[in-house]
């Protein structure tokens, strides 16, 4: 008997493998709705990135040390001494950014195709929770190298938490483990980043996938009018959709390695609590909130700012229960599509203002200073050293 037959019969003699086989077969050969396209690969890409983050994160943990004295040098050691340490550190750093991007794209796809409507409300709600946790993953991981930019970005980020109405002071203390960012903060962020979030996210992703499988992928039919896909119709999950996912997965992994080589994340200077660097900006996914908060100054303004930043997340979470229209097709939901586009444009606009605020830019040959609120101010041309000869 061949080896695989012997392994099979070992399990067949002990367990009800027939039921398991039938289950796997049914899942693998499920038919997907005919409109399934390349936009439907973002969910599995997010899953791939989560797995990649877990593997590279475990590798980083072997040499990383979560103390103010050793964190920075342990990252330096990983990138310069450990075999392929530079590569898996870069893949982890780029993977974090790409994971947030891919999760946003997946959310945009499910939003515009109305896939959050009944009976998939809970698939969406678990998705929004995953999105929020992914952002917190990024925030907590950013501090771990204990470099200048991380230290000060965390100081500024936690300061915003201190402005939350009623519980702000407590929240600030809770996040920092004291009044200022110290080794106490590093330990807290470390535990959240490597223990608490991975386990919660694993559980949430599992629930999300089970819910998605239980209600099948949405068609574009209105709520209550979706019909089961007749045998022989639709697109087979395996091999057709899986092949598409594999192509995109290979491109993504190639992209991750290329970015790691061509545009590595620099570690910069070690954290110095006594020297505030000139321009500290948060990561791109915090730029819209960072910019929005600037327009609300003073004790009451800050409270309004925090509410304005949290409101979109609350709206997202409860959106399937607020938008109760039956149509799914984007062309038949002008309001929902309009609100979605407005939200995306507003985030993009605020993000761009946040990125350029406090810098000088050249536009169409003219130089401008962009102030902290994002207002451009024309700069006078500097006199050139070369004086034209007078005739
Ligand atoms: C790590 C994060 C996530 C993973 C691994 C994940 C995974 C998946 C996968 C594999 C699918 C099926 C195929 C597809 O549409 O791509 C799916 C469907 C879905 N996801 Fe996610 N997802 C994540 C985050 C999110 C987020 C942030 C949201 C929304 C806020 C969301 C909402 C949905 C919905 C509504 C569906 C059903 C789509 C339909 O029926 O057409 N997911 N998810």
Short mmCIF file of C-alpha atoms and ligand atoms in Angstrom, two decimals:
data_model
loop_
_atom_site.label_atom_id
_atom_site.label_comp_id
_atom_site.label_asym_id
_atom_site.label_seq_id
_atom_site.Cartn_x
_atom_site.Cartn_y
_atom_site.Cartn_z
CA UNK A 1 0.00 0.00 0.00
CA UNK A 2 1.32 3.48 -0.93
CA UNK A 3 2.17 5.94 1.87
CA UNK A 4 -0.81 8.25 1.22
CA UNK A 5 -3.24 5.27 1.20
CA UNK A 6 -1.75 4.11 4.51
CA UNK A 7 -2.13 7.56 6.06
CA UNK A 8 -5.74 7.75 4.77
CA UNK A 9 -6.66 4.34 6.12
CA UNK A 10 -5.04 5.22 9.50
CA UNK A 11 -7.51 8.11 9.84
CA UNK A 12 -10.44 6.24 8.20
CA UNK A 13 -10.13 3.47 10.79
CA UNK A 14 -10.38 5.94 13.65
CA UNK A 15 -12.61 8.87 12.59
CA UNK A 16 -15.67 9.68 10.49
CA UNK A 17 -13.51 11.04 7.67
CA UNK A 18 -16.29 10.67 5.11
CA UNK A 19 -18.33 13.50 6.72
CA UNK A 20 -15.22 15.72 6.93
CA UNK A 21 -14.39 14.97 3.28
CA UNK A 22 -17.92 15.81 2.15
CA UNK A 23 -17.81 19.09 4.11
CA UNK A 24 -14.47 20.18 2.61
CA UNK A 25 -15.65 19.16 -0.88
CA UNK A 26 -18.84 21.18 -0.51
CA UNK A 27 -16.91 24.26 0.69
CA UNK A 28 -14.29 24.00 -2.04
CA UNK A 29 -16.77 23.55 -4.88
CA UNK A 30 -19.24 26.16 -3.75
CA UNK A 31 -20.56 28.28 -6.60
CA UNK A 32 -20.09 32.04 -6.29
CA UNK A 33 -22.43 34.65 -7.83
CA UNK A 34 -21.66 35.44 -11.50
CA UNK A 35 -20.69 39.09 -10.83
CA UNK A 36 -17.69 38.02 -8.70
CA UNK A 37 -14.65 39.90 -9.99
CA UNK A 38 -11.08 40.85 -9.16
CA UNK A 39 -12.53 43.25 -6.55
CA UNK A 40 -13.54 40.19 -4.54
CA UNK A 41 -9.95 39.19 -3.76
CA UNK A 42 -9.27 41.83 -1.09
CA UNK A 43 -10.72 39.73 1.76
CA UNK A 44 -8.36 36.84 1.13
CA UNK A 45 -5.46 39.26 0.62
CA UNK A 46 -6.19 40.73 4.05
CA UNK A 47 -6.11 37.19 5.42
CA UNK A 48 -2.80 36.49 3.70
CA UNK A 49 -1.31 39.67 5.18
CA UNK A 50 -2.57 38.75 8.64
CA UNK A 51 -0.82 35.35 8.35
CA UNK A 52 2.35 37.01 7.02
CA UNK A 53 2.29 39.54 9.91
CA UNK A 54 1.94 36.69 12.40
CA UNK A 55 4.88 34.73 10.96
CA UNK A 56 7.22 37.74 10.62
CA UNK A 57 6.07 39.01 14.05
CA UNK A 58 7.04 35.70 15.69
CA UNK A 59 10.45 35.84 13.96
CA UNK A 60 10.97 39.41 15.22
CA UNK A 61 10.06 38.34 18.76
CA UNK A 62 13.05 35.99 18.91
CA UNK A 63 15.50 38.90 19.21
CA UNK A 64 13.32 41.90 20.09
CA UNK A 65 13.57 43.21 23.69
CA UNK A 66 10.70 45.44 24.96
CA UNK A 67 12.66 47.77 27.25
CA UNK A 68 13.77 51.39 26.67
CA UNK A 69 17.41 50.33 27.11
CA UNK A 70 17.34 47.43 24.66
CA UNK A 71 14.46 47.89 22.18
CA UNK A 72 16.28 50.14 19.71
CA UNK A 73 19.51 48.16 19.74
CA UNK A 74 17.63 44.85 19.43
CA UNK A 75 16.01 46.12 16.21
CA UNK A 76 19.43 47.26 14.98
CA UNK A 77 20.80 43.80 15.80
CA UNK A 78 17.94 42.12 13.88
CA UNK A 79 18.53 44.27 10.80
CA UNK A 80 22.33 44.03 10.73
CA UNK A 81 23.33 40.70 12.31
CA UNK A 82 20.48 38.18 12.14
CA UNK A 83 20.11 36.04 8.97
CA UNK A 84 17.41 37.66 6.81
CA UNK A 85 16.44 39.79 9.82
CA UNK A 86 16.39 42.93 7.64
CA UNK A 87 13.98 41.20 5.24
CA UNK A 88 11.42 39.98 7.74
CA UNK A 89 11.53 43.29 9.62
CA UNK A 90 10.82 45.15 6.38
CA UNK A 91 8.08 42.70 5.35
CA UNK A 92 6.48 43.19 8.78
CA UNK A 93 6.64 47.02 8.54
CA UNK A 94 5.40 47.18 4.93
CA UNK A 95 2.87 44.40 5.62
CA UNK A 96 1.28 46.52 8.37
CA UNK A 97 0.75 49.44 6.01
CA UNK A 98 -0.49 47.22 3.17
CA UNK A 99 -2.83 45.33 5.49
CA UNK A 100 -4.58 48.56 6.46
CA UNK A 101 -4.79 49.57 2.79
CA UNK A 102 -6.17 46.16 1.72
CA UNK A 103 -8.70 46.10 4.59
CA UNK A 104 -9.89 49.59 3.53
CA UNK A 105 -10.20 48.45 -0.11
CA UNK A 106 -12.17 45.37 1.01
CA UNK A 107 -14.44 47.60 3.08
CA UNK A 108 -14.95 49.96 0.12
CA UNK A 109 -15.84 47.00 -2.14
CA UNK A 110 -18.39 45.55 0.31
CA UNK A 111 -19.83 49.02 0.97
CA UNK A 112 -20.42 49.98 -2.66
CA UNK A 113 -21.78 46.55 -3.61
CA UNK A 114 -24.32 46.71 -0.74
CA UNK A 115 -22.99 43.44 0.71
CA UNK A 116 -23.56 44.69 4.30
CA UNK A 117 -27.33 44.49 3.99
CA UNK A 118 -29.54 41.78 5.46
CA UNK A 119 -28.62 38.96 6.11
CA UNK A 120 -24.92 40.01 6.26
CA UNK A 121 -25.12 42.83 8.85
CA UNK A 122 -23.01 40.92 11.38
CA UNK A 123 -20.37 40.06 8.77
CA UNK A 124 -20.01 43.83 8.29
CA UNK A 125 -20.03 44.62 12.04
CA UNK A 126 -17.27 42.06 12.72
CA UNK A 127 -15.44 43.61 9.72
CA UNK A 128 -15.56 47.12 11.21
CA UNK A 129 -14.27 45.78 14.55
CA UNK A 130 -11.43 44.08 12.65
CA UNK A 131 -10.69 47.38 10.87
CA UNK A 132 -10.48 49.31 14.17
CA UNK A 133 -8.25 46.63 15.73
CA UNK A 134 -5.99 46.63 12.66
CA UNK A 135 -5.44 50.37 13.15
CA UNK A 136 -4.67 49.85 16.86
CA UNK A 137 -2.24 47.12 15.75
CA UNK A 138 -0.42 49.72 13.65
CA UNK A 139 -0.41 52.30 16.46
CA UNK A 140 0.97 49.93 19.12
CA UNK A 141 3.57 48.39 16.79
CA UNK A 142 4.88 51.81 15.75
CA UNK A 143 6.28 52.51 19.25
CA UNK A 144 8.16 49.22 19.59
CA UNK A 145 11.47 50.22 17.85
CA UNK A 146 11.72 53.02 20.49
CA UNK A 147 13.11 55.52 18.00
CA UNK A 148 12.59 59.29 18.01
CA UNK A 149 9.71 59.38 15.55
CA UNK A 150 7.89 56.52 17.32
CA UNK A 151 8.36 58.06 20.77
CA UNK A 152 7.05 61.47 19.73
CA UNK A 153 4.26 60.18 17.48
CA UNK A 154 3.05 58.13 20.47
CA UNK A 155 3.34 61.15 22.77
CA UNK A 156 1.16 63.19 20.38
CA UNK A 157 -1.24 60.31 19.65
CA UNK A 158 -1.88 59.57 23.33
CA UNK A 159 -2.28 63.31 23.98
CA UNK A 160 -5.34 63.21 21.69
CA UNK A 161 -6.76 60.37 23.78
CA UNK A 162 -6.37 62.68 26.81
CA UNK A 163 -8.94 65.04 25.23
CA UNK A 164 -11.74 62.46 25.22
CA UNK A 165 -14.70 63.85 27.24
CA UNK A 166 -14.93 62.75 30.90
CA UNK A 167 -12.49 59.82 30.76
CA UNK A 168 -9.64 61.57 28.90
CA UNK A 169 -7.31 62.00 31.88
CA UNK A 170 -7.83 58.43 33.00
CA UNK A 171 -7.40 57.14 29.43
CA UNK A 172 -4.13 59.03 28.97
CA UNK A 173 -2.76 57.57 32.20
CA UNK A 174 -4.03 54.12 31.29
CA UNK A 175 -2.37 54.17 27.84
CA UNK A 176 0.93 55.64 29.01
CA UNK A 177 1.14 53.85 32.33
CA UNK A 178 1.99 57.25 33.86
CA UNK A 179 1.96 60.92 32.96
CA UNK A 180 4.47 60.69 30.14
CA UNK A 181 5.60 58.05 27.63
CA UNK A 182 8.14 55.77 29.36
CA UNK A 183 9.21 52.12 29.47
CA UNK A 184 5.86 51.53 31.18
CA UNK A 185 4.12 52.62 27.93
CA UNK A 186 6.43 50.39 25.90
CA UNK A 187 5.49 47.31 28.01
CA UNK A 188 1.79 48.08 27.66
CA UNK A 189 1.95 48.58 23.90
CA UNK A 190 4.07 45.44 23.58
CA UNK A 191 1.58 43.25 25.44
CA UNK A 192 -1.34 44.66 23.45
CA UNK A 193 0.56 44.25 20.16
CA UNK A 194 1.86 40.71 20.59
CA UNK A 195 -0.70 39.00 22.85
CA UNK A 196 -4.04 40.75 23.19
CA UNK A 197 -4.65 41.97 19.63
CA UNK A 198 -3.42 38.86 17.78
CA UNK A 199 -5.76 36.61 19.75
CA UNK A 200 -8.79 38.88 19.54
CA UNK A 201 -8.20 39.46 15.84
CA UNK A 202 -7.76 35.73 15.16
CA UNK A 203 -11.11 35.07 16.86
CA UNK A 204 -12.85 37.93 15.04
CA UNK A 205 -11.47 36.90 11.63
CA UNK A 206 -12.63 33.31 12.26
CA UNK A 207 -16.15 34.53 13.13
CA UNK A 208 -16.11 36.84 10.08
CA UNK A 209 -15.18 34.00 7.73
CA UNK A 210 -17.74 31.59 9.20
CA UNK A 211 -20.47 34.26 8.87
CA UNK A 212 -19.38 34.97 5.29
CA UNK A 213 -19.59 31.25 4.43
CA UNK A 214 -22.95 30.80 6.20
CA UNK A 215 -24.63 33.59 4.22
CA UNK A 216 -22.63 33.02 1.00
CA UNK A 217 -21.30 35.95 -1.00
CA UNK A 218 -23.89 38.61 -1.79
CA UNK A 219 -25.39 38.96 -5.25
CA UNK A 220 -26.51 42.37 -6.56
CA UNK A 221 -30.20 41.44 -6.12
CA UNK A 222 -32.27 43.49 -3.63
CA UNK A 223 -32.66 42.29 -0.02
CA UNK A 224 -35.06 39.34 0.17
CA UNK A 225 -34.82 38.58 -3.57
CA UNK A 226 -31.49 36.73 -3.64
CA UNK A 227 -31.95 33.28 -5.14
CA UNK A 228 -29.66 30.32 -4.54
CA UNK A 229 -27.29 29.76 -7.46
CA UNK A 230 -28.62 26.82 -9.54
CA UNK A 231 -26.24 23.86 -10.01
CA UNK A 232 -23.86 24.44 -12.91
CA UNK A 233 -24.30 28.24 -12.76
CA UNK A 234 -22.15 30.93 -11.15
CA UNK A 235 -18.39 30.72 -10.68
CA UNK A 236 -16.78 27.72 -8.94
CA UNK A 237 -14.87 28.84 -5.83
CA UNK A 238 -12.27 26.17 -6.61
CA UNK A 239 -10.38 26.35 -8.96
CA UNK A 240 -11.61 29.55 -10.70
CA UNK A 241 -11.80 32.09 -7.85
CA UNK A 242 -8.92 30.48 -5.94
CA UNK A 243 -6.73 30.85 -9.07
CA UNK A 244 -7.51 34.58 -9.18
CA UNK A 245 -6.67 34.89 -5.48
CA UNK A 246 -3.41 33.01 -6.02
CA UNK A 247 -2.35 35.38 -8.83
CA UNK A 248 -3.02 38.45 -6.69
CA UNK A 249 -1.37 36.83 -3.64
CA UNK A 250 1.83 36.18 -5.62
CA UNK A 251 1.82 39.79 -6.88
CA UNK A 252 1.31 41.04 -3.33
CA UNK A 253 4.17 38.97 -1.92
CA UNK A 254 6.43 40.09 -4.78
CA UNK A 255 5.37 43.71 -4.07
CA UNK A 256 6.20 43.30 -0.37
CA UNK A 257 9.72 42.04 -1.11
CA UNK A 258 10.28 44.72 -3.76
CA UNK A 259 9.20 47.51 -1.41
CA UNK A 260 11.37 46.04 1.37
CA UNK A 261 14.41 46.24 -0.89
CA UNK A 262 13.77 49.50 -2.76
CA UNK A 263 12.17 51.55 0.00
CA UNK A 264 13.23 50.19 3.40
CA UNK A 265 11.83 51.65 6.64
CA UNK A 266 14.67 53.49 8.31
CA UNK A 267 15.07 53.10 12.06
CA UNK A 268 16.39 56.68 12.54
CA UNK A 269 17.61 58.05 15.88
CA UNK A 270 16.95 56.35 19.24
CA UNK A 271 14.13 57.88 21.37
CA UNK A 272 15.19 60.96 23.30
CA UNK A 273 12.48 62.33 25.62
CA UNK A 274 14.41 65.61 25.99
CA UNK A 275 14.60 66.56 22.30
CA UNK A 276 11.38 67.11 20.32
CA UNK A 277 12.02 66.67 16.60
CA UNK A 278 10.82 69.47 14.28
CA UNK A 279 8.18 67.72 12.16
CA UNK A 280 6.39 64.79 13.69
CA UNK A 281 3.63 63.32 11.59
CA UNK A 282 1.62 60.21 12.33
CA UNK A 283 1.35 57.33 9.84
CA UNK A 284 -0.83 57.98 6.75
CA UNK A 285 -3.86 56.20 8.21
CA UNK A 286 -3.98 58.64 11.14
CA UNK A 287 -3.47 61.78 9.01
CA UNK A 288 -7.20 62.55 8.45
CA UNK A 289 -7.99 62.45 12.21
CA UNK A 290 -4.74 64.28 13.04
CA UNK A 291 -5.65 67.11 10.64
CA UNK A 292 -9.31 67.26 11.70
CA UNK A 293 -8.35 67.62 15.38
CA UNK A 294 -6.31 70.75 14.57
CA UNK A 295 -9.46 72.71 13.66
CA UNK A 296 -10.87 72.28 17.16
CA UNK A 297 -8.86 74.17 19.72
CA UNK A 298 -9.55 74.95 23.40
CA UNK A 299 -11.16 72.67 25.98
CA UNK A 300 -14.62 72.56 24.33
CA UNK A 301 -13.25 72.56 20.79
CA UNK A 302 -11.06 69.56 21.56
CA UNK A 303 -14.09 67.63 22.81
CA UNK A 304 -15.96 68.46 19.57
CA UNK A 305 -12.86 67.37 17.61
CA UNK A 306 -12.70 63.99 19.34
CA UNK A 307 -16.41 63.46 18.72
CA UNK A 308 -15.94 64.45 15.04
CA UNK A 309 -13.11 61.91 14.71
CA UNK A 310 -15.01 59.08 16.42
CA UNK A 311 -18.33 59.67 14.68
CA UNK A 312 -17.32 58.12 11.32
CA UNK A 313 -16.30 54.90 13.12
CA UNK A 314 -19.63 54.77 15.00
CA UNK A 315 -21.50 55.39 11.74
CA UNK A 316 -19.53 52.65 10.02
CA UNK A 317 -20.25 50.16 12.81
CA UNK A 318 -24.03 50.68 12.74
CA UNK A 319 -24.35 51.46 9.03
CA UNK A 320 -26.27 48.27 8.06
CA UNK A 321 -28.92 49.22 10.63
CA UNK A 322 -29.08 52.85 9.45
CA UNK A 323 -29.26 52.21 5.70
CA UNK A 324 -32.36 50.03 5.50
CA UNK A 325 -33.02 50.40 1.77
CA UNK A 326 -33.49 47.12 -0.07
CA UNK A 327 -31.44 47.84 -3.19
CA UNK A 328 -27.86 46.60 -3.47
CA UNK A 329 -26.85 47.73 -6.94
CA UNK A 330 -24.76 50.94 -6.59
CA UNK A 331 -26.72 52.65 -9.39
CA UNK A 332 -29.95 52.23 -7.44
CA UNK A 333 -28.55 53.62 -4.14
CA UNK A 334 -27.56 57.21 -4.97
CA UNK A 335 -27.67 58.38 -1.33
CA UNK A 336 -25.57 55.59 0.12
CA UNK A 337 -23.08 55.84 -2.75
CA UNK A 338 -22.97 59.65 -2.38
CA UNK A 339 -22.33 59.43 1.37
CA UNK A 340 -19.64 56.80 0.80
CA UNK A 341 -17.88 58.88 -1.86
CA UNK A 342 -18.12 62.01 0.30
CA UNK A 343 -16.57 60.13 3.27
CA UNK A 344 -13.73 58.80 1.11
CA UNK A 345 -13.02 62.21 -0.47
CA UNK A 346 -13.12 63.98 2.92
CA UNK A 347 -10.65 61.46 4.40
CA UNK A 348 -8.39 61.78 1.36
CA UNK A 349 -8.52 65.60 1.40
CA UNK A 350 -7.82 65.84 5.14
CA UNK A 351 -5.04 63.26 4.76
CA UNK A 352 -3.37 65.31 2.00
CA UNK A 353 -3.67 68.52 4.07
CA UNK A 354 -2.23 66.67 7.08
CA UNK A 355 0.66 65.37 5.00
CA UNK A 356 1.65 68.78 3.62
CA UNK A 357 0.82 70.90 6.67
CA UNK A 358 3.83 72.74 8.09
CA UNK A 359 5.91 72.23 4.92
CA UNK A 360 6.91 74.26 1.87
CA UNK A 361 5.75 73.00 -1.52
CA UNK A 362 6.32 74.07 -5.10
CA UNK A 363 3.24 74.16 -7.32
CA UNK A 364 3.41 75.25 -10.97
CA UNK A 365 6.79 76.87 -10.36
CA UNK A 366 5.58 78.91 -7.33
CA UNK A 367 6.58 78.24 -3.76
CA UNK A 368 4.03 78.07 -0.97
CA UNK A 369 4.19 77.53 2.75
CA UNK A 370 1.32 75.29 3.92
CA UNK A 371 0.44 76.29 7.48
CA UNK A 372 -0.68 73.84 10.18
CA UNK A 373 -4.33 74.21 9.19
CA UNK A 374 -3.47 73.46 5.58
CA UNK A 375 -3.76 77.06 4.24
CA UNK A 376 -1.26 77.89 1.47
CA UNK A 377 0.75 81.13 1.77
CA UNK A 378 2.77 82.32 -1.22
CA UNK A 379 6.50 82.59 -0.49
CA UNK A 380 8.52 85.37 -2.07
CA UNK A 381 11.13 84.06 -4.49
CA UNK A 382 14.53 84.08 -2.93
CA UNK A 383 16.92 86.47 -4.70
CA UNK A 384 19.22 84.53 -6.98
CA UNK A 385 22.98 84.92 -6.57
CA UNK A 386 23.27 85.52 -10.31
CA UNK A 387 22.39 89.14 -11.21
CA UNK A 388 21.40 89.62 -14.82
CA UNK A 389 23.75 91.98 -16.67
CA UNK A 390 22.12 95.36 -17.25
CA UNK A 391 22.22 96.75 -20.75
C1 LIG B 1 -8.35 41.11 8.33
C2 LIG B 1 -9.45 41.62 7.86
C3 LIG B 1 -10.49 40.89 7.01
C4 LIG B 1 -10.43 39.65 6.44
C5 LIG B 1 -9.32 38.63 6.54
C6 LIG B 1 -11.67 39.47 5.70
C7 LIG B 1 -11.98 38.35 4.93
C8 LIG B 1 -13.08 38.24 4.09
C9 LIG B 1 -13.22 37.30 3.01
C10 LIG B 1 -12.19 36.25 2.60
C11 LIG B 1 -14.42 37.53 2.44
C12 LIG B 1 -15.03 36.84 1.19
C13 LIG B 1 -14.49 37.37 -0.13
C14 LIG B 1 -14.35 38.85 -0.31
O1 LIG B 1 -15.35 39.58 -0.39
O2 LIG B 1 -13.20 39.31 -0.32
C15 LIG B 1 -15.08 38.59 3.19
C16 LIG B 1 -16.37 39.06 2.96
C17 LIG B 1 -16.94 40.16 3.60
N1 LIG B 1 -16.27 41.05 4.43
FE1 LIG B 1 -14.42 40.80 5.14
N2 LIG B 1 -12.47 40.58 5.87
C18 LIG B 1 -11.78 41.48 6.64
C19 LIG B 1 -12.19 42.76 7.00
C20 LIG B 1 -13.45 43.28 6.70
C21 LIG B 1 -13.87 44.64 6.95
C22 LIG B 1 -13.00 45.70 7.61
C23 LIG B 1 -15.20 44.74 6.55
C24 LIG B 1 -16.13 45.91 6.62
C25 LIG B 1 -16.15 46.80 7.51
C26 LIG B 1 -15.58 43.46 6.00
C27 LIG B 1 -16.86 43.16 5.52
C28 LIG B 1 -17.17 42.04 4.78
C29 LIG B 1 -18.47 41.75 4.20
C30 LIG B 1 -19.76 42.60 4.35
C31 LIG B 1 -18.32 40.57 3.46
C32 LIG B 1 -19.41 39.84 2.64
C33 LIG B 1 -19.14 40.21 1.20
C34 LIG B 1 -20.17 39.65 0.25
O3 LIG B 1 -21.04 38.88 0.67
O4 LIG B 1 -20.05 39.98 -0.95
N3 LIG B 1 -14.51 42.61 6.09
N4 LIG B 1 -14.23 39.03 4.18
#
